[in-house]
Amino acid sequence: MLLDADSQRIDIYISHAGRPLICPKTRETGTLYDHRKERSWRHLDWFQFQCFVHCRIPRVKSSAGVHTIEVPWSTVLQRYTEAFESWTIRWLKATKNQTKTVQLLRCKFDVVNRVLHRSVERGQCRRTLEGILHVSVDEKAIHPKYATIVSDSERGVVLDEGQGRDKTSVPALLQGLLGDLKDEIQTITTDMWRAYISCVTELFSKATLIHDRLHLV
């Protein structure tokens, strides 16, 4: 471990201690083949010092050939640890702003943006539409255009978003996302935008259309 007080930085170096290696493909024990070039990962700050982990990850030889082993702190392709990624997501949820999060974490904007997109992708993979009865539809201004946001009203979870809020884009979004649930959805909450109203009444005839109090006022 190296500590640089002037740069407020700590560098931790990890090396293979000779233990058996597990092939990530077959999960069988293999033999050490060689090591990859040294890689670095940004980790959680330590006493206000930026912390970086460095390692030449071993490659294992097994019946499946030669493969890089898995490491417990991250993946081979990322440049930050899973702990740092989790902390970044918590800051993004608190600040709701990528630039502020970058300033607090003292990292590059690309790092925070990549963490944000990876988190959204994981959420989409885990997304389930089972049991959804109440839906909210609203727009968000993304200068100079608008995006339509579809949410699960009961759980407060965003289900999907689509560009635009006109009579073409809105039906395409709702039909593609909720078309199989037309007979199950009980309520859909929107503002008084005509494209939302016409889409809900035409596609979801069995659902009750609701205008929330905020937009009514």
GROMACS .gro file of C-alpha atoms in nm:
model
  217
    1MET     CA    1   0.000   0.000   0.000
    2LEU     CA    2   0.124   0.347  -0.087
    3LEU     CA    3   0.004   0.671   0.073
    4ASP     CA    4   0.060   1.010  -0.089
    5ALA     CA    5  -0.037   1.282   0.159
    6ASP     CA    6   0.028   1.564  -0.088
    7SER     CA    7  -0.206   1.417  -0.349
    8GLN     CA    8  -0.445   1.281  -0.084
    9ARG     CA    9  -0.433   0.942  -0.249
   10ILE     CA   10  -0.397   0.581  -0.132
   11ASP     CA   11  -0.298   0.300  -0.367
   12ILE     CA   12  -0.360  -0.062  -0.266
   13TYR     CA   13  -0.183  -0.340  -0.457
   14ILE     CA   14  -0.332  -0.690  -0.459
   15SER     CA   15  -0.154  -1.002  -0.584
   16HIS     CA   16  -0.233  -1.372  -0.617
   17ALA     CA   17  -0.127  -1.560  -0.304
   18GLY     CA   18  -0.097  -1.902  -0.471
   19ARG     CA   19  -0.437  -2.040  -0.383
   20PRO     CA   20  -0.629  -2.265  -0.629
   21LEU     CA   21  -0.790  -2.075  -0.915
   22ILE     CA   22  -1.150  -2.130  -1.028
   23CYS     CA   23  -1.237  -2.118  -1.396
   24PRO     CA   24  -1.524  -1.869  -1.450
   25LYS     CA   25  -1.666  -2.082  -1.731
   26THR     CA   26  -1.668  -2.433  -1.584
   27ARG     CA   27  -1.630  -2.351  -1.211
   28GLU     CA   28  -1.363  -2.619  -1.194
   29THR     CA   29  -1.021  -2.578  -1.032
   30GLY     CA   30  -0.752  -2.496  -1.285
   31THR     CA   31  -0.387  -2.404  -1.299
   32LEU     CA   32  -0.228  -2.061  -1.319
   33TYR     CA   33  -0.152  -1.973  -1.681
   34ASP     CA   34  -0.029  -1.613  -1.655
   35HIS     CA   35  -0.137  -1.265  -1.538
   36ARG     CA   36  -0.310  -0.985  -1.724
   37LYS     CA   37  -0.157  -0.639  -1.738
   38GLU     CA   38  -0.210  -0.437  -1.421
   39ARG     CA   39  -0.551  -0.273  -1.392
   40SER     CA   40  -0.675  -0.006  -1.153
   41TRP     CA   41  -1.015   0.046  -0.990
   42ARG     CA   42  -1.141   0.349  -0.801
   43HIS     CA   43  -1.255   0.246  -0.452
   44LEU     CA   44  -1.428   0.420  -0.161
   45ASP     CA   45  -1.242   0.713  -0.007
   46TRP     CA   46  -1.037   0.630   0.301
   47PHE     CA   47  -1.008   0.912   0.558
   48GLN     CA   48  -1.090   1.165   0.281
   49PHE     CA   49  -0.812   1.020   0.063
   50GLN     CA   50  -0.899   0.890  -0.281
   51CYS     CA   51  -0.838   0.516  -0.285
   52PHE     CA   52  -0.738   0.301  -0.583
   53VAL     CA   53  -0.702  -0.077  -0.607
   54HIS     CA   54  -0.441  -0.225  -0.842
   55CYS     CA   55  -0.404  -0.587  -0.950
   56ARG     CA   56  -0.256  -0.809  -1.220
   57ILE     CA   57  -0.546  -1.051  -1.241
   58PRO     CA   58  -0.444  -1.416  -1.294
   59ARG     CA   59  -0.564  -1.620  -1.589
   60VAL     CA   60  -0.656  -1.981  -1.527
   61LYS     CA   61  -0.617  -2.277  -1.759
   62SER     CA   62  -0.889  -2.542  -1.750
   63SER     CA   63  -1.077  -2.774  -1.983
   64ALA     CA   64  -1.250  -2.465  -2.127
   65GLY     CA   65  -0.920  -2.304  -2.221
   66VAL     CA   66  -0.758  -1.995  -2.071
   67HIS     CA   67  -0.979  -1.739  -1.899
   68THR     CA   68  -0.939  -1.446  -1.660
   69ILE     CA   69  -1.058  -1.531  -1.310
   70GLU     CA   70  -1.333  -1.337  -1.135
   71VAL     CA   71  -1.233  -1.092  -0.863
   72PRO     CA   72  -1.461  -1.012  -0.568
   73TRP     CA   73  -1.439  -0.633  -0.586
   74SER     CA   74  -1.541  -0.568  -0.949
   75THR     CA   75  -1.537  -0.695  -1.306
   76VAL     CA   76  -1.234  -0.696  -1.529
   77LEU     CA   77  -1.380  -0.437  -1.765
   78GLN     CA   78  -1.484  -0.173  -1.510
   79ARG     CA   79  -1.259   0.096  -1.367
   80TYR     CA   80  -1.425   0.118  -1.026
   81THR     CA   81  -1.517  -0.128  -0.754
   82GLU     CA   82  -1.869  -0.247  -0.681
   83ALA     CA   83  -1.855  -0.063  -0.348
   84PHE     CA   84  -1.771   0.263  -0.528
   85GLU     CA   85  -2.051   0.201  -0.778
   86SER     CA   86  -2.303   0.145  -0.497
   87TRP     CA   87  -2.187   0.464  -0.322
   88THR     CA   88  -2.218   0.660  -0.649
   89ILE     CA   89  -2.577   0.542  -0.696
   90ARG     CA   90  -2.662   0.654  -0.342
   91TRP     CA   91  -2.517   0.999  -0.414
   92LEU     CA   92  -2.710   1.020  -0.742
   93LYS     CA   93  -3.033   0.941  -0.559
   94ALA     CA   94  -2.956   1.207  -0.298
   95THR     CA   95  -2.840   1.486  -0.530
   96LYS     CA   96  -3.050   1.396  -0.836
   97ASN     CA   97  -2.773   1.562  -1.032
   98GLN     CA   98  -2.475   1.406  -1.209
   99THR     CA   99  -2.255   1.717  -1.195
  100LYS     CA  100  -2.297   1.756  -0.819
  101THR     CA  101  -2.222   1.387  -0.771
  102VAL     CA  102  -1.903   1.424  -0.975
  103GLN     CA  103  -1.792   1.711  -0.751
  104LEU     CA  104  -1.862   1.519  -0.431
  105LEU     CA  105  -1.685   1.204  -0.548
  106ARG     CA  106  -1.398   1.389  -0.717
  107CYS     CA  107  -1.411   1.179  -1.028
  108LYS     CA  108  -1.475   1.225  -1.399
  109PHE     CA  109  -1.822   1.285  -1.535
  110ASP     CA  110  -1.793   0.976  -1.756
  111VAL     CA  111  -1.758   0.756  -1.448
  112VAL     CA  112  -2.080   0.879  -1.288
  113ASN     CA  113  -2.266   0.869  -1.619
  114ARG     CA  114  -2.153   0.510  -1.681
  115VAL     CA  115  -2.263   0.403  -1.332
  116LEU     CA  116  -2.601   0.567  -1.390
  117HIS     CA  117  -2.661   0.388  -1.719
  118ARG     CA  118  -2.545   0.050  -1.583
  119SER     CA  119  -2.786   0.089  -1.292
  120VAL     CA  120  -3.076   0.165  -1.526
  121GLU     CA  121  -2.990  -0.134  -1.746
  122ARG     CA  122  -2.990  -0.366  -1.444
  123GLY     CA  123  -3.323  -0.225  -1.334
  124GLN     CA  124  -3.474  -0.284  -1.677
  125CYS     CA  125  -3.354  -0.644  -1.673
  126ARG     CA  126  -3.523  -0.699  -1.335
  127ARG     CA  127  -3.839  -0.511  -1.433
  128THR     CA  128  -4.162  -0.703  -1.400
  129LEU     CA  129  -4.509  -0.593  -1.507
  130GLU     CA  130  -4.684  -0.863  -1.309
  131GLY     CA  131  -4.954  -0.736  -1.073
  132ILE     CA  132  -4.954  -0.375  -1.198
  133LEU     CA  133  -5.301  -0.227  -1.149
  134HIS     CA  134  -5.241   0.149  -1.125
  135VAL     CA  135  -5.029   0.346  -1.370
  136SER     CA  136  -4.915   0.709  -1.393
  137VAL     CA  137  -4.825   0.887  -1.717
  138ASP     CA  138  -4.651   1.223  -1.717
  139GLU     CA  139  -4.408   1.424  -1.926
  140LYS     CA  140  -4.063   1.558  -1.849
  141ALA     CA  141  -3.913   1.849  -2.038
  142ILE     CA  142  -3.584   1.752  -2.201
  143HIS     CA  143  -3.491   2.071  -2.383
  144PRO     CA  144  -3.600   2.133  -2.652
  145LYS     CA  145  -3.838   1.834  -2.651
  146TYR     CA  146  -4.043   1.625  -2.410
  147ALA     CA  147  -4.027   1.267  -2.286
  148THR     CA  148  -4.318   1.061  -2.156
  149ILE     CA  149  -4.263   0.876  -1.828
  150VAL     CA  150  -4.473   0.570  -1.735
  151SER     CA  151  -4.469   0.465  -1.368
  152ASP     CA  152  -4.621   0.209  -1.134
  153SER     CA  153  -4.834   0.433  -0.910
  154GLU     CA  154  -4.840   0.193  -0.616
  155ARG     CA  155  -4.468   0.121  -0.596
  156GLY     CA  156  -4.348   0.459  -0.722
  157VAL     CA  157  -4.126   0.287  -0.978
  158VAL     CA  158  -4.055   0.410  -1.330
  159LEU     CA  159  -4.149   0.139  -1.580
  160ASP     CA  160  -4.031   0.300  -1.902
  161GLU     CA  161  -3.989   0.627  -2.089
  162GLY     CA  162  -4.025   0.734  -2.448
  163GLN     CA  163  -3.937   1.037  -2.654
  164GLY     CA  164  -4.225   1.273  -2.736
  165ARG     CA  165  -4.577   1.322  -2.606
  166ASP     CA  166  -4.785   1.339  -2.925
  167LYS     CA  167  -5.066   1.120  -3.062
  168THR     CA  168  -4.815   0.891  -3.233
  169SER     CA  169  -4.540   0.841  -2.975
  170VAL     CA  170  -4.764   0.803  -2.667
  171PRO     CA  171  -4.982   0.516  -2.801
  172ALA     CA  172  -4.671   0.338  -2.929
  173LEU     CA  173  -4.509   0.359  -2.585
  174LEU     CA  174  -4.815   0.248  -2.386
  175GLN     CA  175  -4.917  -0.022  -2.632
  176GLY     CA  176  -4.567  -0.169  -2.641
  177LEU     CA  177  -4.529  -0.161  -2.263
  178LEU     CA  178  -4.878  -0.234  -2.130
  179GLY     CA  179  -5.067  -0.375  -2.428
  180ASP     CA  180  -5.093  -0.721  -2.270
  181LEU     CA  181  -5.239  -0.570  -1.950
  182LYS     CA  182  -5.531  -0.377  -2.104
  183ASP     CA  183  -5.792  -0.577  -1.914
  184GLU     CA  184  -5.603  -0.577  -1.584
  185ILE     CA  185  -5.506  -0.214  -1.532
  186GLN     CA  186  -5.765  -0.039  -1.315
  187THR     CA  187  -5.655   0.327  -1.316
  188ILE     CA  188  -5.428   0.550  -1.523
  189THR     CA  189  -5.335   0.892  -1.386
  190THR     CA  190  -5.240   1.173  -1.627
  191ASP     CA  191  -5.249   1.549  -1.657
  192MET     CA  192  -5.490   1.717  -1.900
  193TRP     CA  193  -5.268   1.680  -2.207
  194ARG     CA  194  -5.499   1.575  -2.491
  195ALA     CA  195  -5.269   1.309  -2.634
  196TYR     CA  196  -5.259   1.133  -2.295
  197ILE     CA  197  -5.636   1.150  -2.250
  198SER     CA  198  -5.721   1.024  -2.598
  199CYS     CA  199  -5.462   0.745  -2.577
  200VAL     CA  200  -5.590   0.616  -2.242
  201THR     CA  201  -5.957   0.627  -2.342
  202GLU     CA  202  -5.892   0.448  -2.671
  203LEU     CA  203  -5.641   0.183  -2.561
  204PHE     CA  204  -5.750   0.121  -2.202
  205SER     CA  205  -6.128   0.145  -2.215
  206LYS     CA  206  -6.171  -0.061  -1.897
  207ALA     CA  207  -5.937   0.158  -1.689
  208THR     CA  208  -6.051   0.467  -1.498
  209LEU     CA  209  -5.881   0.787  -1.613
  210ILE     CA  210  -5.769   1.006  -1.322
  211HIS     CA  211  -5.640   1.363  -1.318
  212ASP     CA  212  -5.429   1.418  -1.006
  213ARG     CA  213  -5.494   1.709  -0.771
  214LEU     CA  214  -5.174   1.895  -0.860
  215HIS     CA  215  -5.269   1.934  -1.225
  216LEU     CA  216  -5.631   2.008  -1.144
  217VAL     CA  217  -5.529   2.297  -0.918
   0.00000   0.00000   0.00000
